[in-house]
Tab-separated table of C-alpha atoms in Angstrom:
chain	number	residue	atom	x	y	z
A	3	UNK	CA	0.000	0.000	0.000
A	4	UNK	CA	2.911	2.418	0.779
A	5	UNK	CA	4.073	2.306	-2.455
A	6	UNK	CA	0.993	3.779	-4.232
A	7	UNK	CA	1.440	6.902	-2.200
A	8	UNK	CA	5.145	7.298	-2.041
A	9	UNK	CA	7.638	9.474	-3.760
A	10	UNK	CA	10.125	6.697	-4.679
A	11	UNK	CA	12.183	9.688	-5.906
A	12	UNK	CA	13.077	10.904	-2.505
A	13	UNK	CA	13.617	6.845	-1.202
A	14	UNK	CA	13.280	3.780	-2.863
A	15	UNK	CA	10.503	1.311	-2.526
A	16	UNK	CA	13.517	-1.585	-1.624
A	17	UNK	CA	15.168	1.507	0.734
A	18	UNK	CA	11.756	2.015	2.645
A	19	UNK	CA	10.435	-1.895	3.051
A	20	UNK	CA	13.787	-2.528	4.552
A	21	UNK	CA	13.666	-0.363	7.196
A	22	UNK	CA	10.150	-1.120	7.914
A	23	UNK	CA	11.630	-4.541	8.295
A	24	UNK	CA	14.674	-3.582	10.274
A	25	UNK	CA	12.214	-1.447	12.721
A	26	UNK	CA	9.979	-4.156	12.692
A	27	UNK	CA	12.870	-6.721	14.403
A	28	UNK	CA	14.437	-3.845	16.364
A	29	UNK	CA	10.623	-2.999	18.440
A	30	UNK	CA	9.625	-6.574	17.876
A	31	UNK	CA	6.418	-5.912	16.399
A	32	UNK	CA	5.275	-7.430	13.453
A	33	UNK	CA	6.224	-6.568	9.708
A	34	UNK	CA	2.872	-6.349	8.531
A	35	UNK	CA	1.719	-3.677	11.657
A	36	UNK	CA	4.965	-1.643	11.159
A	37	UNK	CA	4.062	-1.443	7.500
A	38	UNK	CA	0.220	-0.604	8.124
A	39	UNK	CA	1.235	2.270	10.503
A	40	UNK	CA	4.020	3.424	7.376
A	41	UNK	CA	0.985	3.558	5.186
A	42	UNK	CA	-1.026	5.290	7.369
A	43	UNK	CA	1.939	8.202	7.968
A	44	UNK	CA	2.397	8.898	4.265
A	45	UNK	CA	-1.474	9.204	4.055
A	46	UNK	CA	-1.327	11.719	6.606
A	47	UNK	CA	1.079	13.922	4.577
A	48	UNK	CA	4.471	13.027	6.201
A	49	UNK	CA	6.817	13.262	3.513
A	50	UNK	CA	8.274	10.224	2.331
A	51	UNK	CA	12.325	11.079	3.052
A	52	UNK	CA	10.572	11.698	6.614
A	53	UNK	CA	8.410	8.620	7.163
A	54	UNK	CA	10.627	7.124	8.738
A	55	UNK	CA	11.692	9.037	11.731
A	56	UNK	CA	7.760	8.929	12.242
A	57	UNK	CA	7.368	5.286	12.117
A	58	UNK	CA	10.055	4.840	14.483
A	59	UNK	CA	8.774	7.768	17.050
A	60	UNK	CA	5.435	6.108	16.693
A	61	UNK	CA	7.052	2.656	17.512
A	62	UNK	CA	8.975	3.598	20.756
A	63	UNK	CA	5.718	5.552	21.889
A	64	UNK	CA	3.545	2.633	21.230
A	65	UNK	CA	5.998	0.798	23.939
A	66	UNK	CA	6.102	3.606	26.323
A	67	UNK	CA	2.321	4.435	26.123
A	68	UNK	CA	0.543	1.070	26.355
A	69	UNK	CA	-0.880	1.451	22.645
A	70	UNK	CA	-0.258	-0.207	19.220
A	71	UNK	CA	2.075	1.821	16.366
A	72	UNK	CA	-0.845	2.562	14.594
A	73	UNK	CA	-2.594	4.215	17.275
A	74	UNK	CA	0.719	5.955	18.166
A	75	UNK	CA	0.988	7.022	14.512
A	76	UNK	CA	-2.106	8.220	14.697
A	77	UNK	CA	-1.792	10.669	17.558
A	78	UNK	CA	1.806	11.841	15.774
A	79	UNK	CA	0.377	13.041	12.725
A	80	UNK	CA	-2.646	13.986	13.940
A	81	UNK	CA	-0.979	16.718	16.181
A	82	UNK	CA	1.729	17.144	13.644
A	83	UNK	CA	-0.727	18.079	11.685
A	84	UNK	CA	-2.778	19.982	13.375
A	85	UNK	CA	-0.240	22.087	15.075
A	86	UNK	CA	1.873	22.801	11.383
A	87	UNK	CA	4.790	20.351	13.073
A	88	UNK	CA	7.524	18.745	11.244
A	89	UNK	CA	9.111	15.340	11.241
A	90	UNK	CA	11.647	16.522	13.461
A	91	UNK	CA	9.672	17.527	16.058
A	92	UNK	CA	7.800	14.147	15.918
A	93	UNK	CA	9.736	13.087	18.962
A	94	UNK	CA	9.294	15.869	21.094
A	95	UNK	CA	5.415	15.399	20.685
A	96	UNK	CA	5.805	11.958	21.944
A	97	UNK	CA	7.356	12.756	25.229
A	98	UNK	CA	4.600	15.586	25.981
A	99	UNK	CA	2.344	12.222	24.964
A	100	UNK	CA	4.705	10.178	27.459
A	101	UNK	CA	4.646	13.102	29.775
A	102	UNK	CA	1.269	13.593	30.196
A	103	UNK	CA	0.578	9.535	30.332
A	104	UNK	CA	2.850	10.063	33.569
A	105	UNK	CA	0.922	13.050	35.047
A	106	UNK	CA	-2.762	12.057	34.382
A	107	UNK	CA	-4.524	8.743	34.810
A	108	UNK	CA	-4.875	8.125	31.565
A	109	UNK	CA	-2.914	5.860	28.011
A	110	UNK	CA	-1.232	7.149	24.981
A	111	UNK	CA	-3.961	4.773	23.975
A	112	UNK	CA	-6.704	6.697	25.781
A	113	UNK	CA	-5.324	10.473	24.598
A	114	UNK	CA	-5.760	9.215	21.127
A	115	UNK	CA	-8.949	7.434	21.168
A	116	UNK	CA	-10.325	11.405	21.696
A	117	UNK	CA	-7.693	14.063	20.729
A	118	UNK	CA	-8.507	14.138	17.359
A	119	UNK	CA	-11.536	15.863	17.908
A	120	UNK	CA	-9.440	18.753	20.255
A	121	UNK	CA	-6.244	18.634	18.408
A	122	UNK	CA	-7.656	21.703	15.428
A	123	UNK	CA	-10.129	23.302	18.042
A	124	UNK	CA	-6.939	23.823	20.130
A	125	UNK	CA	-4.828	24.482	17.196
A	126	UNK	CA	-7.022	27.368	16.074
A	127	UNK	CA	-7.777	28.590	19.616
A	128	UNK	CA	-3.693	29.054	19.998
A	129	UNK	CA	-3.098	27.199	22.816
A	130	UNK	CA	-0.064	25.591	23.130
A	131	UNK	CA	-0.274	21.070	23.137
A	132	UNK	CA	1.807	20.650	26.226
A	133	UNK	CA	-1.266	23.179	28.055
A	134	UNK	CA	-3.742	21.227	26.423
A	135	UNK	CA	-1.887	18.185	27.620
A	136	UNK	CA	-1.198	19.501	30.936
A	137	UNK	CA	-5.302	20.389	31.350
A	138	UNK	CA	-5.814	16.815	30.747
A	139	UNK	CA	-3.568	15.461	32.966
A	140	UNK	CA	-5.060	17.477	35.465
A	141	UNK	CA	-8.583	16.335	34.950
A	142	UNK	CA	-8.026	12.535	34.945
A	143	UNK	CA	-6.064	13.526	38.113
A	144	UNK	CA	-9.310	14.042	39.913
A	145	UNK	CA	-11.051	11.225	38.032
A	146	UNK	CA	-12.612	12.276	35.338
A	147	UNK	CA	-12.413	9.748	32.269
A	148	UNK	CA	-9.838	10.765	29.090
A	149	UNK	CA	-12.405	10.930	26.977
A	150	UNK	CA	-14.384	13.310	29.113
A	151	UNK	CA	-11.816	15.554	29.737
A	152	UNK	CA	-10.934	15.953	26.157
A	153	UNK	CA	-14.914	16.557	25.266
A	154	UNK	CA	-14.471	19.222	27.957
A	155	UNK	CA	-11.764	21.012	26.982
A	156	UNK	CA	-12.713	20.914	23.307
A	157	UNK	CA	-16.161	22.900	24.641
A	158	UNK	CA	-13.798	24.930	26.796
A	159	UNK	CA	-11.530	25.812	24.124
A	160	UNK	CA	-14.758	26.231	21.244
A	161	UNK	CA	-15.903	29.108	23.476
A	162	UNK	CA	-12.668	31.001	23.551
A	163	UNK	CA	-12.291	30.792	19.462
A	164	UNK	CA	-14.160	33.916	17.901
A	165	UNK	CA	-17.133	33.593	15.695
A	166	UNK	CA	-16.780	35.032	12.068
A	167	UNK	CA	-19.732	37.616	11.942
């Protein structure tokens, strides 16, 4: 499937599938998941020459935040995207993930079962992801549910954006 989508002029098809391969051995997760998640970061716009920092970001926050690399992968370019980030900033959005998987009662899993529904209401209202991140932390803190506290600072943050008139 990657290779309908990806510029084989910036990497090779052979180039690509064998460091899906090697990634695959080095995380020990299975070629055929590593190469799902690969798809699913070129469909989300990640440049092919940068696919592959992503997969491997999304594969060492899949271990660290009790999730799969597609859901990891998910969260990664959903923010990336949402927030204008690059590649290179891939892994500092995974440890505000890991960080806020630390300071909340919540998953990596659990953040991105919801945030995609926050991450462009935050975007637009300008407010920062480690904030938003730190808000949710807080919230789970005093048991409210992930998913709640994402609805709830999506309605927060909705409020605060200005209406066009």
């Amino acid at each position: 499937k990657s290779r309908t989508i990806m510029d084989e002029t910036s990497v090779s098809y052979e180039d690509m599938q064998k460091n899906v391969l090697d990634m695959a051995k080095e995380y020990g997760v299975s070629a055929n998941i590593m190469a799902e998640a690969n798809y699913q970061i070129l469909s989300s716009g990640v440049e092919t020459a940068n696919a592959n920092k992503v997969l491997e970001q999304s594969a060492i926050l899949a271990k660290a935040g009790f999730t799969d690399v597609a859901t990891a992968a998910d969260i990664l370019t959903s923010i990336m995207n949402g927030y204008g980030k690059s590649a290179e900033e891939a892994s500092q959005i995974a440890d505000t993930l890991i960080r806020t998987q630390k300071l909340g009662k919540l998953t990596v899993g659990e953040l991105s079962a919801s945030m995609g529904d926050l991450i462009p209401v935050a975007a637009a209202a300008g407010v920062p992801l480690e904030e938003v991140e730190a808000a949710i932390a807080t919230m789970t803190l005093s048991g409210t549910k992930a998913d709640t506290a994402i609805t709830n600072m999506r309605q927060i943050l909705s409020a605060l954006i200005p209406m066009p008139p």
